[in-house]
PDB file of C-alpha atoms in Angstrom:
ATOM      1  CA  UNK A  92     231.521  16.082 -20.989  1.00  0.00           C
ATOM      2  CA  UNK A  93     229.605  17.703 -23.902  1.00  0.00           C
ATOM      3  CA  UNK A  94     228.524  15.526 -26.814  1.00  0.00           C
ATOM      4  CA  UNK A  95     229.735  16.649 -30.197  1.00  0.00           C
ATOM      5  CA  UNK A  96     227.019  16.384 -32.800  1.00  0.00           C
ATOM      6  CA  UNK A  97     228.881  17.603 -35.903  1.00  0.00           C
ATOM      7  CA  UNK A  98     228.482  15.610 -39.203  1.00  0.00           C
ATOM      8  CA  UNK A  99     232.116  14.385 -38.902  1.00  0.00           C
ATOM      9  CA  UNK A 100     231.359  13.058 -35.365  1.00  0.00           C
ATOM     10  CA  UNK A 101     228.361  11.265 -36.583  1.00  0.00           C
ATOM     11  CA  UNK A 102     230.362   9.685 -39.352  1.00  0.00           C
ATOM     12  CA  UNK A 103     232.943   8.576 -36.886  1.00  0.00           C
ATOM     13  CA  UNK A 104     230.473   7.125 -34.488  1.00  0.00           C
ATOM     14  CA  UNK A 105     228.699   5.176 -37.387  1.00  0.00           C
ATOM     15  CA  UNK A 106     231.863   3.842 -38.846  1.00  0.00           C
ATOM     16  CA  UNK A 107     233.545   3.050 -35.479  1.00  0.00           C
ATOM     17  CA  UNK A 108     232.677  -0.525 -35.674  1.00  0.00           C
ATOM     18  CA  UNK A 109     233.978  -2.704 -38.591  1.00  0.00           C
ATOM     19  CA  UNK A 110     230.683  -4.507 -39.106  1.00  0.00           C
ATOM     20  CA  UNK A 111     228.641  -1.355 -39.999  1.00  0.00           C
ATOM     21  CA  UNK A 112     230.614  -0.497 -43.099  1.00  0.00           C
ATOM     22  CA  UNK A 113     230.261  -4.086 -44.117  1.00  0.00           C
ATOM     23  CA  UNK A 114     226.451  -3.820 -43.708  1.00  0.00           C
ATOM     24  CA  UNK A 115     226.424  -0.552 -45.717  1.00  0.00           C
ATOM     25  CA  UNK A 116     228.355  -2.164 -48.443  1.00  0.00           C
ATOM     26  CA  UNK A 117     225.700  -4.795 -48.815  1.00  0.00           C
ATOM     27  CA  UNK A 118     222.860  -2.353 -48.571  1.00  0.00           C
ATOM     28  CA  UNK A 119     224.433   0.010 -51.197  1.00  0.00           C
ATOM     29  CA  UNK A 120     223.953  -2.510 -53.859  1.00  0.00           C
ATOM     30  CA  UNK A 121     220.687  -4.239 -52.971  1.00  0.00           C
ATOM     31  CA  UNK A 122     217.927  -4.489 -50.443  1.00  0.00           C
ATOM     32  CA  UNK A 123     218.308  -7.233 -47.851  1.00  0.00           C
ATOM     33  CA  UNK A 124     216.660  -8.533 -44.680  1.00  0.00           C
ATOM     34  CA  UNK A 125     218.410  -8.845 -41.460  1.00  0.00           C
ATOM     35  CA  UNK A 126     218.483 -12.641 -41.836  1.00  0.00           C
ATOM     36  CA  UNK A 127     220.155 -12.356 -45.274  1.00  0.00           C
ATOM     37  CA  UNK A 128     222.719  -9.886 -43.962  1.00  0.00           C
ATOM     38  CA  UNK A 129     223.516 -11.933 -40.818  1.00  0.00           C
ATOM     39  CA  UNK A 130     224.044 -15.128 -42.941  1.00  0.00           C
ATOM     40  CA  UNK A 131     226.184 -13.353 -45.314  1.00  0.00           C
ATOM     41  CA  UNK A 132     228.459 -11.755 -42.799  1.00  0.00           C
ATOM     42  CA  UNK A 133     228.389 -14.775 -40.557  1.00  0.00           C
ATOM     43  CA  UNK A 134     227.176 -12.879 -37.373  1.00  0.00           C
ATOM     44  CA  UNK A 135     224.511 -13.501 -34.891  1.00  0.00           C
ATOM     45  CA  UNK A 136     221.062 -11.916 -35.817  1.00  0.00           C
ATOM     46  CA  UNK A 137     220.958 -10.011 -32.452  1.00  0.00           C
ATOM     47  CA  UNK A 138     224.345  -8.463 -33.245  1.00  0.00           C
ATOM     48  CA  UNK A 139     223.280  -7.546 -36.716  1.00  0.00           C
ATOM     49  CA  UNK A 140     219.945  -5.986 -35.399  1.00  0.00           C
ATOM     50  CA  UNK A 141     221.957  -3.804 -33.050  1.00  0.00           C
ATOM     51  CA  UNK A 142     224.104  -2.389 -35.698  1.00  0.00           C
ATOM     52  CA  UNK A 143     221.266  -1.969 -38.269  1.00  0.00           C
ATOM     53  CA  UNK A 144     219.281  -0.070 -35.547  1.00  0.00           C
ATOM     54  CA  UNK A 145     222.261   2.340 -35.153  1.00  0.00           C
ATOM     55  CA  UNK A 146     222.521   2.703 -38.935  1.00  0.00           C
ATOM     56  CA  UNK A 147     218.768   3.453 -39.280  1.00  0.00           C
ATOM     57  CA  UNK A 148     218.775   5.923 -36.338  1.00  0.00           C
ATOM     58  CA  UNK A 149     221.719   7.786 -37.995  1.00  0.00           C
ATOM     59  CA  UNK A 150     219.704   7.905 -41.337  1.00  0.00           C
ATOM     60  CA  UNK A 151     222.114   5.779 -43.250  1.00  0.00           C
ATOM     61  CA  UNK A 152     219.710   2.907 -44.054  1.00  0.00           C
ATOM     62  CA  UNK A 153     216.023   2.879 -44.520  1.00  0.00           C
ATOM     63  CA  UNK A 154     213.237   0.421 -44.512  1.00  0.00           C
ATOM     64  CA  UNK A 155     211.899  -0.141 -47.933  1.00  0.00           C
ATOM     65  CA  UNK A 156     209.288  -2.923 -47.516  1.00  0.00           C
ATOM     66  CA  UNK A 157     208.204  -5.783 -45.301  1.00  0.00           C
ATOM     67  CA  UNK A 158     208.158  -9.319 -46.673  1.00  0.00           C
ATOM     68  CA  UNK A 159     205.784 -11.940 -45.195  1.00  0.00           C
ATOM     69  CA  UNK A 160     207.721 -14.392 -43.119  1.00  0.00           C
ATOM     70  CA  UNK A 161     206.841 -17.466 -41.133  1.00  0.00           C
ATOM     71  CA  UNK A 162     206.766 -15.625 -37.870  1.00  0.00           C
ATOM     72  CA  UNK A 163     205.533 -12.269 -39.153  1.00  0.00           C
ATOM     73  CA  UNK A 164     207.153  -9.732 -41.582  1.00  0.00           C
ATOM     74  CA  UNK A 165     210.770  -9.436 -42.372  1.00  0.00           C
ATOM     75  CA  UNK A 166     212.016  -5.918 -42.860  1.00  0.00           C
ATOM     76  CA  UNK A 167     213.927  -5.205 -46.041  1.00  0.00           C
ATOM     77  CA  UNK A 168     216.569  -2.506 -45.650  1.00  0.00           C
ATOM     78  CA  UNK A 169     218.654  -0.450 -48.131  1.00  0.00           C
ATOM     79  CA  UNK A 170     221.222   2.314 -47.936  1.00  0.00           C
ATOM     80  CA  UNK A 171     219.829   5.665 -48.287  1.00  0.00           C
ATOM     81  CA  UNK A 172     220.529   7.196 -51.672  1.00  0.00           C
ATOM     82  CA  UNK A 173     222.369  10.189 -50.261  1.00  0.00           C
ATOM     83  CA  UNK A 174     224.813   8.334 -48.177  1.00  0.00           C
ATOM     84  CA  UNK A 175     225.278   5.049 -50.261  1.00  0.00           C
ATOM     85  CA  UNK A 176     228.283   6.445 -52.330  1.00  0.00           C
ATOM     86  CA  UNK A 177     229.780   8.121 -49.267  1.00  0.00           C
ATOM     87  CA  UNK A 178     229.525   5.011 -47.338  1.00  0.00           C
ATOM     88  CA  UNK A 179     231.356   2.862 -49.915  1.00  0.00           C
ATOM     89  CA  UNK A 180     234.106   5.496 -50.275  1.00  0.00           C
ATOM     90  CA  UNK A 181     234.409   5.757 -46.470  1.00  0.00           C
ATOM     91  CA  UNK A 182     234.599   1.996 -45.935  1.00  0.00           C
ATOM     92  CA  UNK A 183     237.508   1.664 -48.378  1.00  0.00           C
ATOM     93  CA  UNK A 184     239.387   4.603 -46.959  1.00  0.00           C
ATOM     94  CA  UNK A 185     238.680   3.739 -43.134  1.00  0.00           C
ATOM     95  CA  UNK A 186     238.946  -0.044 -43.304  1.00  0.00           C
ATOM     96  CA  UNK A 187     241.153  -0.588 -46.322  1.00  0.00           C
ATOM     97  CA  UNK A 188     241.874  -4.240 -45.271  1.00  0.00           C
ATOM     98  CA  UNK A 189     238.307  -5.181 -44.483  1.00  0.00           C
ATOM     99  CA  UNK A 190     237.732  -6.366 -48.046  1.00  0.00           C
ATOM    100  CA  UNK A 191     240.867  -8.317 -48.227  1.00  0.00           C
ATOM    101  CA  UNK A 192     241.006 -11.992 -47.528  1.00  0.00           C
ATOM    102  CA  UNK A 193     243.903 -13.934 -46.080  1.00  0.00           C
ATOM    103  CA  UNK A 194     244.804 -17.300 -46.897  1.00  0.00           C
ATOM    104  CA  UNK A 195     247.134 -19.614 -45.040  1.00  0.00           C
ATOM    105  CA  UNK A 196     249.377 -21.954 -47.158  1.00  0.00           C
ATOM    106  CA  UNK A 197     250.516 -25.301 -45.896  1.00  0.00           C
ATOM    107  CA  UNK A 198     254.351 -25.267 -45.362  1.00  0.00           C
TER     108      UNK A 198
END
């Protein structure tokens, strides 16, 4: 089967996992390290690294600097300027319930 590389197909691939729009939302408004994002989203660092690598390879996030860290240097990521507004819009239209919270009330 031939791979489709249209811009729409790339957007669909990038947004196909609900964690990626959440990462983009964070990086649209500020720079953050993988440790900060993983803690904020309550996901394992390995999982977050996989998804940030896909976003980086697609050109949706970029490395802005590295901060000295106890074990080396922590990369600081930010959403690319051209895709940041589109990512925020796409997240709300593709995953409209992702930003809503549910609460359970006691009977």
